[in-house]
mmCIF file of C-alpha atoms in Angstrom:
data_model
loop_
_atom_site.group_PDB
_atom_site.id
_atom_site.type_symbol
_atom_site.label_atom_id
_atom_site.label_comp_id
_atom_site.label_asym_id
_atom_site.label_seq_id
_atom_site.Cartn_x
_atom_site.Cartn_y
_atom_site.Cartn_z
ATOM 1 C CA UNK A 1 0.000 0.000 0.000
ATOM 2 C CA UNK A 2 1.509 3.299 -1.089
ATOM 3 C CA UNK A 3 0.256 6.733 -0.072
ATOM 4 C CA UNK A 4 1.420 9.857 -1.844
ATOM 5 C CA UNK A 5 0.559 13.516 -1.877
ATOM 6 C CA UNK A 6 1.788 16.067 -4.346
ATOM 7 C CA UNK A 7 2.016 19.205 -2.244
ATOM 8 C CA UNK A 8 1.902 22.542 -4.009
ATOM 9 C CA UNK A 9 3.126 25.094 -1.501
ATOM 10 C CA UNK A 10 2.074 28.013 -3.702
ATOM 11 C CA UNK A 11 -1.636 27.597 -2.952
ATOM 12 C CA UNK A 12 -3.280 30.604 -1.340
ATOM 13 C CA UNK A 13 -6.668 31.048 0.337
ATOM 14 C CA UNK A 14 -7.766 34.672 -0.088
ATOM 15 C CA UNK A 15 -10.333 36.148 2.282
ATOM 16 C CA UNK A 16 -11.943 39.468 3.125
ATOM 17 C CA UNK A 17 -13.349 39.715 6.640
ATOM 18 C CA UNK A 18 -16.050 42.199 7.674
ATOM 19 C CA UNK A 19 -17.519 42.357 11.170
ATOM 20 C CA UNK A 20 -19.937 44.400 13.248
ATOM 21 C CA UNK A 21 -17.183 45.629 15.559
ATOM 22 C CA UNK A 22 -13.389 45.601 15.459
ATOM 23 C CA UNK A 23 -13.227 42.950 18.186
ATOM 24 C CA UNK A 24 -15.273 40.559 16.036
ATOM 25 C CA UNK A 25 -13.014 41.084 13.031
ATOM 26 C CA UNK A 26 -9.926 40.455 15.157
ATOM 27 C CA UNK A 27 -11.409 37.236 16.603
ATOM 28 C CA UNK A 28 -12.308 35.899 13.156
ATOM 29 C CA UNK A 29 -8.894 36.707 11.700
ATOM 30 C CA UNK A 30 -7.065 35.173 14.683
ATOM 31 C CA UNK A 31 -9.193 32.008 14.408
ATOM 32 C CA UNK A 32 -8.535 31.736 10.661
ATOM 33 C CA UNK A 33 -4.792 31.966 11.309
ATOM 34 C CA UNK A 34 -5.041 28.996 13.695
ATOM 35 C CA UNK A 35 -6.274 26.637 10.961
ATOM 36 C CA UNK A 36 -3.402 24.196 10.445
ATOM 37 C CA UNK A 37 -2.849 23.224 6.814
ATOM 38 C CA UNK A 38 0.592 21.710 7.318
ATOM 39 C CA UNK A 39 2.140 24.567 5.409
ATOM 40 C CA UNK A 40 0.412 23.594 2.163
ATOM 41 C CA UNK A 41 -1.906 26.608 2.010
ATOM 42 C CA UNK A 42 -1.130 30.240 2.688
ATOM 43 C CA UNK A 43 -3.877 32.325 4.291
ATOM 44 C CA UNK A 44 -4.015 35.751 2.648
ATOM 45 C CA UNK A 45 -6.155 38.358 4.408
ATOM 46 C CA UNK A 46 -6.910 40.666 1.477
ATOM 47 C CA UNK A 47 -8.850 43.211 3.543
ATOM 48 C CA UNK A 48 -10.660 43.626 6.849
ATOM 49 C CA UNK A 49 -13.177 46.202 7.969
ATOM 50 C CA UNK A 50 -16.125 47.074 10.161
ATOM 51 C CA UNK A 51 -19.627 47.327 8.710
ATOM 52 C CA UNK A 52 -21.807 45.718 6.037
ATOM 53 C CA UNK A 53 -20.414 44.173 2.866
ATOM 54 C CA UNK A 54 -19.671 47.014 0.464
ATOM 55 C CA UNK A 55 -19.155 47.579 -3.235
ATOM 56 C CA UNK A 56 -15.455 48.079 -2.549
ATOM 57 C CA UNK A 57 -15.244 44.642 -0.872
ATOM 58 C CA UNK A 58 -16.714 42.961 -3.950
ATOM 59 C CA UNK A 59 -14.440 44.990 -6.207
ATOM 60 C CA UNK A 60 -11.350 43.823 -4.296
ATOM 61 C CA UNK A 61 -12.518 40.202 -4.329
ATOM 62 C CA UNK A 62 -13.491 40.018 -8.009
ATOM 63 C CA UNK A 63 -11.195 37.890 -10.144
ATOM 64 C CA UNK A 64 -9.000 36.919 -7.226
ATOM 65 C CA UNK A 65 -10.612 33.659 -6.004
ATOM 66 C CA UNK A 66 -11.471 35.499 -2.806
ATOM 67 C CA UNK A 67 -14.184 34.631 -0.286
ATOM 68 C CA UNK A 68 -15.877 37.463 1.620
ATOM 69 C CA UNK A 69 -16.838 36.527 5.178
ATOM 70 C CA UNK A 70 -19.262 38.708 7.081
ATOM 71 C CA UNK A 71 -19.694 38.293 10.845
ATOM 72 C CA UNK A 72 -22.867 39.802 12.320
ATOM 73 C CA UNK A 73 -23.220 42.098 9.308
ATOM 74 C CA UNK A 74 -25.530 42.288 6.292
ATOM 75 C CA UNK A 75 -25.132 42.523 2.538
ATOM 76 C CA UNK A 76 -27.383 45.050 0.755
ATOM 77 C CA UNK A 77 -29.424 43.621 -2.143
ATOM 78 C CA UNK A 78 -27.591 45.651 -4.780
ATOM 79 C CA UNK A 79 -24.221 44.466 -3.421
ATOM 80 C CA UNK A 80 -25.468 40.873 -3.346
ATOM 81 C CA UNK A 81 -26.438 41.148 -7.023
ATOM 82 C CA UNK A 82 -23.056 42.659 -7.827
ATOM 83 C CA UNK A 83 -21.274 39.778 -6.058
ATOM 84 C CA UNK A 84 -23.358 37.198 -7.925
ATOM 85 C CA UNK A 85 -22.586 38.903 -11.238
ATOM 86 C CA UNK A 86 -18.864 38.865 -10.498
ATOM 87 C CA UNK A 87 -18.934 35.292 -9.077
ATOM 88 C CA UNK A 88 -17.715 36.483 -5.685
ATOM 89 C CA UNK A 89 -18.796 34.203 -2.801
ATOM 90 C CA UNK A 90 -20.206 36.136 0.170
ATOM 91 C CA UNK A 91 -20.789 34.134 3.371
ATOM 92 C CA UNK A 92 -22.601 35.648 6.363
ATOM 93 C CA UNK A 93 -22.342 34.113 9.826
ATOM 94 C CA UNK A 94 -23.426 34.939 13.359
ATOM 95 C CA UNK A 95 -21.535 32.051 15.029
ATOM 96 C CA UNK A 96 -17.759 32.178 14.724
ATOM 97 C CA UNK A 97 -17.103 28.411 14.681
ATOM 98 C CA UNK A 98 -19.527 28.013 11.762
ATOM 99 C CA UNK A 99 -17.544 30.624 9.823
ATOM 100 C CA UNK A 100 -14.277 28.834 10.639
ATOM 101 C CA UNK A 101 -15.765 25.466 9.590
ATOM 102 C CA UNK A 102 -16.679 27.018 6.243
ATOM 103 C CA UNK A 103 -13.135 28.335 5.819
ATOM 104 C CA UNK A 104 -11.762 24.869 6.643
ATOM 105 C CA UNK A 105 -13.930 23.319 3.929
ATOM 106 C CA UNK A 106 -12.688 25.894 1.426
ATOM 107 C CA UNK A 107 -9.093 25.127 2.358
ATOM 108 C CA UNK A 108 -9.709 21.379 2.145
ATOM 109 C CA UNK A 109 -10.853 21.881 -1.429
ATOM 110 C CA UNK A 110 -7.434 23.390 -2.162
ATOM 111 C CA UNK A 111 -5.527 20.438 -0.696
ATOM 112 C CA UNK A 112 -4.072 17.945 -3.134
ATOM 113 C CA UNK A 113 -5.781 14.573 -2.894
ATOM 114 C CA UNK A 114 -3.997 11.717 -1.174
ATOM 115 C CA UNK A 115 -3.232 9.087 -3.794
ATOM 116 C CA UNK A 116 -3.417 5.515 -2.484
ATOM 117 C CA UNK A 117 -1.942 2.696 -4.565
ATOM 118 C CA UNK A 118 -2.347 -0.989 -3.734
ATOM 119 C CA UNK A 119 -0.439 -3.794 -5.462
ATOM 120 C CA UNK A 120 -2.702 -6.517 -6.866
ATOM 121 C CA UNK A 121 -0.657 -8.999 -8.851
ATOM 122 C CA UNK A 122 1.920 -9.747 -11.525
ATOM 123 C CA UNK A 123 1.791 -11.413 -14.943
ATOM 124 C CA UNK A 124 4.508 -12.683 -17.257
ATOM 125 C CA UNK A 125 3.784 -11.903 -20.907
ATOM 126 C CA UNK A 126 3.822 -15.089 -23.023
ATOM 127 C CA UNK A 127 2.333 -13.662 -26.207
ATOM 128 C CA UNK A 128 1.631 -10.289 -27.837
ATOM 129 C CA UNK A 129 -1.178 -10.510 -30.389
ATOM 130 C CA UNK A 130 -1.782 -6.881 -31.254
ATOM 131 C CA UNK A 131 -0.110 -3.575 -30.430
ATOM 132 C CA UNK A 132 -1.728 -0.328 -31.482
ATOM 133 C CA UNK A 133 -1.332 3.296 -30.462
ATOM 134 C CA UNK A 134 -3.810 3.116 -27.585
ATOM 135 C CA UNK A 135 -4.439 -0.605 -27.102
ATOM 136 C CA UNK A 136 -2.674 -3.934 -26.628
ATOM 137 C CA UNK A 137 -3.941 -7.511 -26.805
ATOM 138 C CA UNK A 138 -1.651 -9.944 -25.016
ATOM 139 C CA UNK A 139 -1.568 -13.190 -23.098
ATOM 140 C CA UNK A 140 0.380 -14.506 -20.179
ATOM 141 C CA UNK A 141 0.599 -16.330 -16.880
ATOM 142 C CA UNK A 142 -0.377 -14.742 -13.593
ATOM 143 C CA UNK A 143 2.598 -15.212 -11.271
ATOM 144 C CA UNK A 144 0.990 -13.794 -8.137
ATOM 145 C CA UNK A 145 -2.188 -12.115 -6.968
ATOM 146 C CA UNK A 146 -4.787 -11.604 -9.679
ATOM 147 C CA UNK A 147 -5.772 -9.432 -12.621
ATOM 148 C CA UNK A 148 -9.198 -8.045 -13.452
ATOM 149 C CA UNK A 149 -10.690 -5.236 -15.542
ATOM 150 C CA UNK A 150 -10.100 -1.699 -14.177
ATOM 151 C CA UNK A 151 -6.738 -2.675 -12.662
ATOM 152 C CA UNK A 152 -3.843 -0.507 -13.767
ATOM 153 C CA UNK A 153 -0.610 -2.104 -14.957
ATOM 154 C CA UNK A 154 3.002 -1.016 -15.011
ATOM 155 C CA UNK A 155 4.920 -2.513 -17.918
ATOM 156 C CA UNK A 156 8.315 -3.722 -16.706
ATOM 157 C CA UNK A 157 11.211 -5.074 -18.824
ATOM 158 C CA UNK A 158 14.348 -6.197 -17.007
ATOM 159 C CA UNK A 159 13.260 -4.137 -13.986
ATOM 160 C CA UNK A 160 12.925 -1.040 -16.179
ATOM 161 C CA UNK A 161 9.600 0.835 -16.259
ATOM 162 C CA UNK A 162 8.247 1.255 -19.804
ATOM 163 C CA UNK A 163 4.801 2.733 -19.247
ATOM 164 C CA UNK A 164 1.370 2.362 -17.708
ATOM 165 C CA UNK A 165 -1.826 0.796 -19.030
ATOM 166 C CA UNK A 166 -5.344 -0.020 -17.869
ATOM 167 C CA UNK A 167 -6.831 -3.512 -18.068
ATOM 168 C CA UNK A 168 -10.093 -3.303 -20.024
ATOM 169 C CA UNK A 169 -10.975 -7.013 -20.289
ATOM 170 C CA UNK A 170 -9.694 -10.447 -19.250
ATOM 171 C CA UNK A 171 -10.155 -13.777 -21.039
ATOM 172 C CA UNK A 172 -9.619 -17.408 -20.147
ATOM 173 C CA UNK A 173 -9.846 -19.978 -22.944
ATOM 174 C CA UNK A 174 -11.268 -17.256 -25.221
ATOM 175 C CA UNK A 175 -14.140 -16.484 -22.834
ATOM 176 C CA UNK A 176 -14.422 -13.218 -20.914
ATOM 177 C CA UNK A 177 -13.962 -13.743 -17.181
ATOM 178 C CA UNK A 178 -14.054 -11.531 -14.093
ATOM 179 C CA UNK A 179 -10.442 -12.242 -13.223
ATOM 180 C CA UNK A 180 -7.410 -14.493 -13.554
ATOM 181 C CA UNK A 181 -5.571 -15.666 -10.446
ATOM 182 C CA UNK A 182 -2.050 -16.895 -9.730
ATOM 183 C CA UNK A 183 -1.180 -19.975 -11.759
ATOM 184 C CA UNK A 184 -3.716 -19.295 -14.513
ATOM 185 C CA UNK A 185 -2.963 -18.259 -18.062
ATOM 186 C CA UNK A 186 -5.214 -16.123 -20.223
ATOM 187 C CA UNK A 187 -5.522 -13.074 -22.394
ATOM 188 C CA UNK A 188 -6.118 -9.453 -21.611
ATOM 189 C CA UNK A 189 -6.830 -6.207 -23.390
ATOM 190 C CA UNK A 190 -5.006 -3.084 -22.268
ATOM 191 C CA UNK A 191 -5.706 0.584 -22.949
ATOM 192 C CA UNK A 192 -2.703 2.899 -23.187
ATOM 193 C CA UNK A 193 -2.288 6.664 -23.527
ATOM 194 C CA UNK A 194 0.613 6.204 -25.934
ATOM 195 C CA UNK A 195 2.061 3.238 -27.781
ATOM 196 C CA UNK A 196 3.976 0.707 -25.661
ATOM 197 C CA UNK A 197 6.084 -1.878 -27.467
ATOM 198 C CA UNK A 198 5.099 -4.843 -25.290
ATOM 199 C CA UNK A 199 7.256 -7.943 -25.787
ATOM 200 C CA UNK A 200 7.252 -11.577 -24.718
ATOM 201 C CA UNK A 201 9.001 -11.858 -21.356
ATOM 202 C CA UNK A 202 7.855 -8.451 -20.086
ATOM 203 C CA UNK A 203 6.135 -8.283 -16.708
ATOM 204 C CA UNK A 204 2.868 -6.521 -15.942
ATOM 205 C CA UNK A 205 2.622 -5.320 -12.351
ATOM 206 C CA UNK A 206 -1.057 -4.743 -11.520
ATOM 207 C CA UNK A 207 -2.287 -2.198 -9.003
ATOM 208 C CA UNK A 208 -5.203 0.060 -8.112
ATOM 209 C CA UNK A 209 -5.016 3.818 -7.587
ATOM 210 C CA UNK A 210 -7.501 5.864 -5.571
ATOM 211 C CA UNK A 211 -7.544 9.594 -4.974
ATOM 212 C CA UNK A 212 -8.825 10.300 -1.470
ATOM 213 C CA UNK A 213 -9.907 13.749 -0.409
ATOM 214 C CA UNK A 214 -7.988 15.033 2.588
ATOM 215 C CA UNK A 215 -9.401 16.870 5.585
ATOM 216 C CA UNK A 216 -7.990 19.372 8.047
#
């Protein structure tokens, strides 16, 4: 089982905070700064202020992937329409932890997914029947584990990685089957993004890959 994340430390969460009083604004900002993202996301406070959401707030947020948070304030109808027109999210809250939970969700959406890979089996190629730009038809013996449609496969020759493919179908004695297990021989169809010159004697290492959303 392999777990990987591809961290992009340049990600930034932009926010504008408006509150009914200065103390509220300070509390919200301090709470936002306490959200731990493991250094993957930078919190950028674009602007803070006291009072209702204004035209200037929307203007500063427009085009900058910025969320406007209002704490115990309102947003006039004309400003709300302006924000909708400019695709600026405006979130109003009266409970601070609900505002922080919303900010956490926004930050989670910025996190790179955790990629989980699990080894499934290995096959020795005994025959290559067709090789095209985006597909391969081959046969072989399963050395360990199993192989079934939707598994991914790394093509290995003399311990050297040649490319990756996806198993689209599996056959045993010319009949489609759900899987082949260790000790069995059969055929399989592979889909590839680019042509792979598969040869007799190559190994196919099967695995699954899942992208799992991370939380804070």
